XYZ file of C-alpha atoms in Angstrom:
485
model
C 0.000 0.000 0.000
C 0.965 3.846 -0.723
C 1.947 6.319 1.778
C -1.104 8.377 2.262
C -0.749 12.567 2.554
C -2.860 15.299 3.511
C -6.524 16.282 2.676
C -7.640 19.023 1.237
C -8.951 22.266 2.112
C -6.000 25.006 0.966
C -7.129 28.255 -0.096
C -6.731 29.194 -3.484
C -7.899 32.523 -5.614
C -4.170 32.796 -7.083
C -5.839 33.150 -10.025
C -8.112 35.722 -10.874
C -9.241 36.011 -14.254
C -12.084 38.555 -13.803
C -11.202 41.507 -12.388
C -13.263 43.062 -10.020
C -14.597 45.705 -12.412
C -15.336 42.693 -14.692
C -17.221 40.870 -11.845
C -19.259 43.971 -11.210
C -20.414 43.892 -14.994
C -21.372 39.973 -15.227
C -23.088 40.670 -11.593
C -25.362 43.588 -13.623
C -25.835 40.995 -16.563
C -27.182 38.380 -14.280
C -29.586 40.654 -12.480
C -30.704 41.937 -16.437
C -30.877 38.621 -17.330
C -33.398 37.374 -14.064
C -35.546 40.080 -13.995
C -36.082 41.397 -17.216
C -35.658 38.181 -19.500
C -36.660 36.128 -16.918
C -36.621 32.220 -16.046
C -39.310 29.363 -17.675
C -40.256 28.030 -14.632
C -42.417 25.291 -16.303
C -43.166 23.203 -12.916
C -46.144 23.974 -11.495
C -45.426 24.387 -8.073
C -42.389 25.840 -8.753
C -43.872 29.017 -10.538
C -46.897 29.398 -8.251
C -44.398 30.235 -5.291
C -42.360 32.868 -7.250
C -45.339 34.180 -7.957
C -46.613 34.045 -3.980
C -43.626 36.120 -3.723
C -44.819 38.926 -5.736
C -42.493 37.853 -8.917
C -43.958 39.822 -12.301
C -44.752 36.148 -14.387
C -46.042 35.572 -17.839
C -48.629 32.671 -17.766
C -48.633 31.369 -21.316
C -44.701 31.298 -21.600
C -44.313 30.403 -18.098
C -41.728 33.013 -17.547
C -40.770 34.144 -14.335
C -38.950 37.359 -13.732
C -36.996 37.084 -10.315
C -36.216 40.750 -8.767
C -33.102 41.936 -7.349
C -34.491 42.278 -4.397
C -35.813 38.495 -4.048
C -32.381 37.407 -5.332
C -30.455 39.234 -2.589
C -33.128 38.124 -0.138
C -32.329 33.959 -1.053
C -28.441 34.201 -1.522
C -28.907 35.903 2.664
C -31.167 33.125 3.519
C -28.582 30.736 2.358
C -25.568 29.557 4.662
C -22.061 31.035 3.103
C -20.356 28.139 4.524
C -21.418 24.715 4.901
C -19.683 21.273 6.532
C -20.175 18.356 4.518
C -19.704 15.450 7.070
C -18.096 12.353 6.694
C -19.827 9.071 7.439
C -17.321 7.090 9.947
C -14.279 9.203 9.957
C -14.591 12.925 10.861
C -11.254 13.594 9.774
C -12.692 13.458 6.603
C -15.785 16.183 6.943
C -14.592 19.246 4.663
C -15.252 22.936 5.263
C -16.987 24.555 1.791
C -17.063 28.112 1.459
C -14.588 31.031 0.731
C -11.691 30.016 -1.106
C -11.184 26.498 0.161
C -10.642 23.853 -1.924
C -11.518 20.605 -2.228
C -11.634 18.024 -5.087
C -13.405 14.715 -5.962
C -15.133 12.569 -8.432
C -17.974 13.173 -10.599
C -20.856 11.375 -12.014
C -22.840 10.204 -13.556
C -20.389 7.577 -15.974
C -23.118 5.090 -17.725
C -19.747 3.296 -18.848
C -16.447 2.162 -17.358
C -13.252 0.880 -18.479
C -12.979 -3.032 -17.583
C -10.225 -3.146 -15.302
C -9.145 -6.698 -16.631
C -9.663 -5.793 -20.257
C -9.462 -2.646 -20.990
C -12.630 -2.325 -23.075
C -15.301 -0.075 -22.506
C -18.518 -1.763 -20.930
C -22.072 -0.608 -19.138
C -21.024 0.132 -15.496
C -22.588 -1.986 -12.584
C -23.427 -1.884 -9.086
C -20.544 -3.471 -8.463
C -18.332 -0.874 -9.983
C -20.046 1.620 -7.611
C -18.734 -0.030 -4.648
C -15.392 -0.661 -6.260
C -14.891 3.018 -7.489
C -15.791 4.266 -3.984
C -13.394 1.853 -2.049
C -10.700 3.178 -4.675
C -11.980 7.148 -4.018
C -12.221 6.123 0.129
C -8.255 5.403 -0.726
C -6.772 8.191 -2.814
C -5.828 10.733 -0.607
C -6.412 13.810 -3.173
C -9.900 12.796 -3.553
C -11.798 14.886 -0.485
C -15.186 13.705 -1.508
C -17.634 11.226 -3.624
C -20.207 12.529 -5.917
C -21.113 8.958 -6.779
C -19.540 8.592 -10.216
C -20.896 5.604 -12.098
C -24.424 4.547 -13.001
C -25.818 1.041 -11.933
C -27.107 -0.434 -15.347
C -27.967 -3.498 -13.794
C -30.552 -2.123 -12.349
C -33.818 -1.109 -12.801
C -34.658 2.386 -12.360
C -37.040 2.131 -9.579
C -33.946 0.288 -7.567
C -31.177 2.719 -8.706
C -31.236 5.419 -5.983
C -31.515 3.968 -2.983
C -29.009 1.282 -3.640
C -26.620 3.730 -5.758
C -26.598 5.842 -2.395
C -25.925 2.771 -0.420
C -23.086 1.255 -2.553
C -21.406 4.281 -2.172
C -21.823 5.001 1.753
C -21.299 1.702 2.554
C -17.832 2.080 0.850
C -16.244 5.373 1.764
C -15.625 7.646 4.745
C -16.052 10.431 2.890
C -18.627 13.030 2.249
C -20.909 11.820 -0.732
C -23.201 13.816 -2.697
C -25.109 12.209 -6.107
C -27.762 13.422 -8.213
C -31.856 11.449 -8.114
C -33.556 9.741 -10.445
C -37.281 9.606 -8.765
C -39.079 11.557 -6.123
C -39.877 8.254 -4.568
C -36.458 7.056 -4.504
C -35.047 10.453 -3.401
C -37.195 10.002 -0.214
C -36.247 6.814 0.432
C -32.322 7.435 0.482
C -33.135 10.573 2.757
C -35.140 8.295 5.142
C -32.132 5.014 4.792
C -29.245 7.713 5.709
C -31.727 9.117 8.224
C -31.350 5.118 9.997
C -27.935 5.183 9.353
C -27.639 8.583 11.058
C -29.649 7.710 14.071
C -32.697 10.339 12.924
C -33.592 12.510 10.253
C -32.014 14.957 12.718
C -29.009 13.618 13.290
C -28.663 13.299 9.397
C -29.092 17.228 9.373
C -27.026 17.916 11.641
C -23.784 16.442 10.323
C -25.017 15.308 6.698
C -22.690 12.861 5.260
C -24.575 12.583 2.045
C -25.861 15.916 -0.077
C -27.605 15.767 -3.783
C -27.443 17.491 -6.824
C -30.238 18.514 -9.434
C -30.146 20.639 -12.443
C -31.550 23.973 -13.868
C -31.757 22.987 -17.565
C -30.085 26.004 -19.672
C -30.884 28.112 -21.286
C -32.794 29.549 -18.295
C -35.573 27.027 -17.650
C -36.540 25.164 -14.332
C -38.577 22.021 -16.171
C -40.964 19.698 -14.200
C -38.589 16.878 -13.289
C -35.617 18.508 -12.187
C -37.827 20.989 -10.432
C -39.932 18.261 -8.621
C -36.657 16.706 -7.410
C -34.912 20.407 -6.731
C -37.980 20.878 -3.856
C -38.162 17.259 -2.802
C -34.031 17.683 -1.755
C -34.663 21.145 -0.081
C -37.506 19.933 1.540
C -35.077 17.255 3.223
C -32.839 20.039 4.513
C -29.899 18.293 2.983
C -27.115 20.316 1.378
C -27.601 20.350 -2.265
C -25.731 21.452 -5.498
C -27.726 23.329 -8.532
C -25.687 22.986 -11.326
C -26.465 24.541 -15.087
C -24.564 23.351 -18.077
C -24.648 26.099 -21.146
C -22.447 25.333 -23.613
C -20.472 27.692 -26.117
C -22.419 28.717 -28.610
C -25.411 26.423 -28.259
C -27.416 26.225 -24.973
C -25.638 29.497 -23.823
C -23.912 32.538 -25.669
C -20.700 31.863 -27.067
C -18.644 34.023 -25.617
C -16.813 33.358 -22.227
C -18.465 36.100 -20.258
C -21.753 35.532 -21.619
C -22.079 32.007 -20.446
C -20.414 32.824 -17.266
C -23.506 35.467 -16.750
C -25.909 32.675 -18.709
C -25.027 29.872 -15.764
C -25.090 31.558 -12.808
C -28.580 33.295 -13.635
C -29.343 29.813 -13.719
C -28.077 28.131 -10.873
C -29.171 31.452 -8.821
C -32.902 30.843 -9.748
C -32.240 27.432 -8.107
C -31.048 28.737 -5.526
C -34.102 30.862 -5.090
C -36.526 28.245 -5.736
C -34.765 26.137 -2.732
C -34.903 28.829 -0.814
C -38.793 29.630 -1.128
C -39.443 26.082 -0.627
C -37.292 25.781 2.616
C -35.691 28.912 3.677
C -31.654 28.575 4.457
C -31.698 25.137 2.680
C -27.433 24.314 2.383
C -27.133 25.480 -1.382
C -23.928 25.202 -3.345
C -24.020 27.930 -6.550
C -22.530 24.987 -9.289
C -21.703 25.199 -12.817
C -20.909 22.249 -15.077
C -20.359 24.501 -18.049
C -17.904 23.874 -21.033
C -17.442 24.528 -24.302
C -18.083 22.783 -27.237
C -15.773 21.443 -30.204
C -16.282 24.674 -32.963
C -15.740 21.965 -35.763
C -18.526 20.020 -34.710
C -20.810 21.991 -31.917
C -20.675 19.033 -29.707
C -20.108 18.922 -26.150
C -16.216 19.247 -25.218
C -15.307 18.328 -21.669
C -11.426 18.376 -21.297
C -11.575 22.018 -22.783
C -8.992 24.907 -21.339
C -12.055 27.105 -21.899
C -14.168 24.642 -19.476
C -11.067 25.401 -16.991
C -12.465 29.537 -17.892
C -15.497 29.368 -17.354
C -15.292 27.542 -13.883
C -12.576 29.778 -12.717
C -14.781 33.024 -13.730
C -17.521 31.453 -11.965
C -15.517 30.983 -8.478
C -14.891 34.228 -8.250
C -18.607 34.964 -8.566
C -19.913 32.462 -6.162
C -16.958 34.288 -3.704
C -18.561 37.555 -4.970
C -21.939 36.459 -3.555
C -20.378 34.554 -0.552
C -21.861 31.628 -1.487
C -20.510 27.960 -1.571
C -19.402 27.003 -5.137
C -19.611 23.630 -6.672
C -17.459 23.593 -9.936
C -16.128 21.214 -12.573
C -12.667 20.409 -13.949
C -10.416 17.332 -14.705
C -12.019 15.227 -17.414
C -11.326 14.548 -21.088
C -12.379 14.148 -24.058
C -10.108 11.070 -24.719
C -11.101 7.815 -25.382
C -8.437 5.935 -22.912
C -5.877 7.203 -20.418
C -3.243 8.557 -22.248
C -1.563 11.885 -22.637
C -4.336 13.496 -24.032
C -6.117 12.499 -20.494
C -3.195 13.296 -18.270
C -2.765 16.970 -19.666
C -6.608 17.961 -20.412
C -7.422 17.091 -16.745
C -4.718 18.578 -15.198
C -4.404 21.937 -17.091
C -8.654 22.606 -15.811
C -7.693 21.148 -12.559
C -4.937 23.644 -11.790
C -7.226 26.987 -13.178
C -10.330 26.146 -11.651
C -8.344 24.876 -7.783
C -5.890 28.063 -8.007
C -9.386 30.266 -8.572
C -10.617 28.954 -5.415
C -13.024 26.216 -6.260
C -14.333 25.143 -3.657
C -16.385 21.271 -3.773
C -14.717 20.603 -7.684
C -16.081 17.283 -8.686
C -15.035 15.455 -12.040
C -11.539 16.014 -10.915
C -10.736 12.282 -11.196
C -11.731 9.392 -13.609
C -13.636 10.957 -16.172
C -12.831 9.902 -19.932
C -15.190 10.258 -23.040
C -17.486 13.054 -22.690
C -18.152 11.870 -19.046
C -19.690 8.981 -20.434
C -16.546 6.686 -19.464
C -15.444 5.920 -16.323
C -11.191 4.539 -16.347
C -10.203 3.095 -12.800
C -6.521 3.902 -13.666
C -7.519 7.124 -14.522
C -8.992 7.713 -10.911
C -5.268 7.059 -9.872
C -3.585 8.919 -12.057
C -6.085 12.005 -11.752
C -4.868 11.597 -7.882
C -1.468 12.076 -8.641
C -2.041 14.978 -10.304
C -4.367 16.904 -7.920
C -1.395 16.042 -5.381
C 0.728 19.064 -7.546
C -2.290 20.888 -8.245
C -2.478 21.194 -4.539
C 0.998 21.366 -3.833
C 0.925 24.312 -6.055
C -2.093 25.532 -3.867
C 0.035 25.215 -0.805
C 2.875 27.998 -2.343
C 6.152 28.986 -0.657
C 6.750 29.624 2.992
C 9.565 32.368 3.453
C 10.431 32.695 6.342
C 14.233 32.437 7.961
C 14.386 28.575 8.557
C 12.999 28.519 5.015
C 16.057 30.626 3.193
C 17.951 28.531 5.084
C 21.306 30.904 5.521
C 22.328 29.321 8.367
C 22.494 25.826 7.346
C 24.009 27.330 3.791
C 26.347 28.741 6.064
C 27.447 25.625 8.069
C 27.344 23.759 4.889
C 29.390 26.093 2.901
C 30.499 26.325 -1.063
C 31.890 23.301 -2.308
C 29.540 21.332 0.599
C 26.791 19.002 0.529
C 23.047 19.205 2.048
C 21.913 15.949 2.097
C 22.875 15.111 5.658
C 21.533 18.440 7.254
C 19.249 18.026 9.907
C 17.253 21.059 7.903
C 17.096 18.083 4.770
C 15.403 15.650 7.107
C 13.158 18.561 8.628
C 11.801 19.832 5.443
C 11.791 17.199 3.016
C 8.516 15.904 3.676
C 6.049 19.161 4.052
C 7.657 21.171 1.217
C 8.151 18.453 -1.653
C 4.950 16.401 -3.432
C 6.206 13.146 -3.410
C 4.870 10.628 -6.131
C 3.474 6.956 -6.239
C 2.743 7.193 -9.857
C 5.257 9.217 -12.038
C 8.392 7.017 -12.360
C 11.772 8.997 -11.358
C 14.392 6.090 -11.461
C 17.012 5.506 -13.933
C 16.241 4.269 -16.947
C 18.277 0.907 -15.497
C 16.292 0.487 -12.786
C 12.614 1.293 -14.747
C 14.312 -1.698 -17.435
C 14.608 -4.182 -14.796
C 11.274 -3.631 -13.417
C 9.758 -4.577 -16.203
C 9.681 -0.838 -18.490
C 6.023 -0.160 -16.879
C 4.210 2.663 -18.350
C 1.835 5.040 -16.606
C -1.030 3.271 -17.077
C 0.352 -0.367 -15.963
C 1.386 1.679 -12.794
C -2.007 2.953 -12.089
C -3.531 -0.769 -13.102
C -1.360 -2.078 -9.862
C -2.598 0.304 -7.789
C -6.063 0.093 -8.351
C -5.648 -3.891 -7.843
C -4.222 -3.206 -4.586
C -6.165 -1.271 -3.083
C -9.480 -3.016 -3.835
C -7.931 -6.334 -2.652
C -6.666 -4.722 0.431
C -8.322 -1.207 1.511
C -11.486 -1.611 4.013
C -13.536 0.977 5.035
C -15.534 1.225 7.469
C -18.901 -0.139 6.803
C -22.061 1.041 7.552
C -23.890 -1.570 10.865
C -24.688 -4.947 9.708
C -27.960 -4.707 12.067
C -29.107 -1.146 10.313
C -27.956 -3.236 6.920
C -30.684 -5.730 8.020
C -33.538 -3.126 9.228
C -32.784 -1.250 5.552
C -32.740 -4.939 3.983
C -36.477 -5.586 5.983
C -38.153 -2.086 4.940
C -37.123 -1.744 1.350
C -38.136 -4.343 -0.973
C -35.848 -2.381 -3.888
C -32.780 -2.355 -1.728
C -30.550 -5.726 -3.748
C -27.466 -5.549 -1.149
């Protein structure tokens, strides 16, 4: 097994690409944009309570236009900081807000790379619990959002035992999007046994959901049945909208940037009239797409953009911020993979991201899950957040005295100030090879990938989390007749 490091939780906001007369502008283009184009709200419910609220609303195009004033009145309600608990290991529970950052997977994969043979295949529920031992592991992964769909499955059994695969497999937070309103109860009420009550469970909440606000601007039945059903729960939950480039939002960087967060805001609204200071992150799972075909692109630099610009307006409204880097567009981990994810992984991290999911795994679109990319991904988010981390100068960090003592012509390698240091200011790797090319040829001349295959075999044959009771395991087991573990 690998040496394990540090968690997460550095502040970033090194990089700034907006400045903050730019941030001023895209914060008057949202407001335009909410109450003066306004939002299809086209569930029911949804649009009668903006309109309790005294919202101006056009019937027949089911257009709600959201004031300033009720948009400065919801991002208040809602908590500028949240704790996203950890089930089994509070060492694990992460701190979202400001510029903190924290990475993790991302879902929802309908296909995975077969770890024995490499071909791409319908994920399982078996590959749930195997990818969530395997995030439990990696140290650079600070959270789950469960990241693989269980095709086996039908869909009346998919939430409630997606949730469970996952929980019962990690000690860290985990957050997934719903399929049903009847299975979105159900996982509130198993984690609420698992918890102890359904007050327990809101008081440290180790699980959290996500649902969408479909761009451009619309809140449509489903996703706005399940956005109330999760806010009525009192469980944190993530809003994300997805414009792309020059199709579902405007094609210019700025102009999505204001696009997506007039969406996700209205979420946030709607959350907040259902159950005022419901846990709400501000999330954007925006890209661009490919110009030679309009298609969606999701190991873009531009995707790296337009999450960055986005941080720095969820820090503008003090408001949590759930954003999206990491993945690519290639078809199997190779370089393509290693440098797509990492290049969005540093912008979006050093902007002060603060819950980034996709960070690890992702291949194809997002349609393709790669266990040896989960690893690899790892190893890069370690230098992302070494980077993160930055210099210390201080005087035991110029180090003149031991320069001193050691003097020209001397060596440092046995200084106590070597020994002292070596650990907390170098990233130390269990992927990238650094011997001599001797050494690598004896070993067997094992790429990146073969490296990260090894890994992944060890740790599922030998990591154990903790698992969740056996005797709540049977009382879920007795009340759900959909529940298959």
């Amino acid at each position: 097994m690998f040496k394990r490091g540090k968690l997460g939780g550095l502040d970033g906001g090194q990089y700034r690409p907006l400045t903050d007369s730019d941030v001023r502008k895209v914060h008057q283009a949202i407001i335009r944009i909410m109450s003066e184009i306004g939002i299809k709200v086209a569930n029911r419910k949804g649009f009668e309570l903006f309109k309790s609220k005294g919202m101006k609303t056009d019937e027949e195009k089911k257009l709600v236009f959201i004031s300033q004033g009720l948009l400065e009145d919801c991002i208040d309600a809602a908590p500028s900081e949240l704790i996203l608990h950890a089930r089994g290991n509070p060492d694990n529970n992460i701190v979202v807000g400001g510029k903190r950052v924290h990475f993790g997977s991302g879902g929802t994969a309908l296909n995975i790379l077969d770890l024995e043979t490499g071909e791409k295949r319908h994920s399982t529920l078996e590959d749930v619990q195997n990818v969530s031992k395997l995030l439990d592991y990696l140290d650079n992964a600070h959270f789950q959002v469960i990241p693989v769909y269980p095709n086996d499955l039908p869909i009346e059994k998919v939430d409630i035992n997606r949730f469970f695969a996952a929980i019962n497999n990690t000690n860290k937070h985990c957050q997934g999007g719903v399929y049903t309103i009847k299975g979105t109860k159900e996982v509130v009420d198993m984690c609420s046994m698992i918890a102890g009550s359904r007050e327990k469970l809101q008081k440290e909440p180790f699980i959290s959901f996500i649902t969408c606000v479909i761009s451009p601007l619309e809140i449509d039945q489903t996703y706005g049945d399940l956005l109330m059903t999760c806010a009525e729960s009192g469980l944190p939950l993530s809003i994300p909208a997805e414009p792309l480039t020059g199709a579902t939002g405007p094609i210019t960087i700025a102009g999505n940037v204001a696009n997506l967060c007039a969406e996700t805001l209205a979420g946030l609204c709607l959350a907040q009239l259902v159950n005022c200071g419901t846990p709400v992150l501000m999330a954007c799972t925006s890209t661009s797409t490919d110009l030679r075909t309009m298609s969606y692109a999701s190991g873009s630099v531009e995707e790296g953009l337009i999450n960055a610009c986005a941080a720095q307006m969820a820090q503008f409204y003090g408001l949590p911020y759930y954003g999206t880097a990491g993945q690519s567009d290639s078809k199997i981990v190779d370089a393509q993979a290693g440098f797509e994810g990492a290049i969005t992984n540093l912008l979006v991290g050093m902007a002060g991201g603060n819950f980034i999911h996709d960070a690890l795994g992702l291949l194809e679109f997002c349609l393709t899950a790669s266990y040896e990319k989960y690893v690899m991904d790892n190893e890069i988010l370690g230098e992302v957040v070494r980077v993160l981390k930055g210099v210390e100068v201080n005087d035991e960090t110029l180090a003149v005295d031991v320069t001193a003592s050691v003097g020209p012509g001397g060596n440092f390698i046995q200084e106590d100030h070597t020994f002292e240091h070596m650990r907390n200011e170098h990233f130390v790797p269990t992927v990238a090879d650094r011997q001599p090319r001797v050494n690598w040829e004896k070993a067997g001349r094992k790429d990146t990938y073969t490296r990260c295959k090894e890994i992944v075999r060890d740790v599922l044959q030998n990591h154990k989390p903790i698992p969740v009771n056996e005797e709540i395991v049977k009382a879920i087991r007795a009340k759900y007749p959909n529940f298959v573990q």
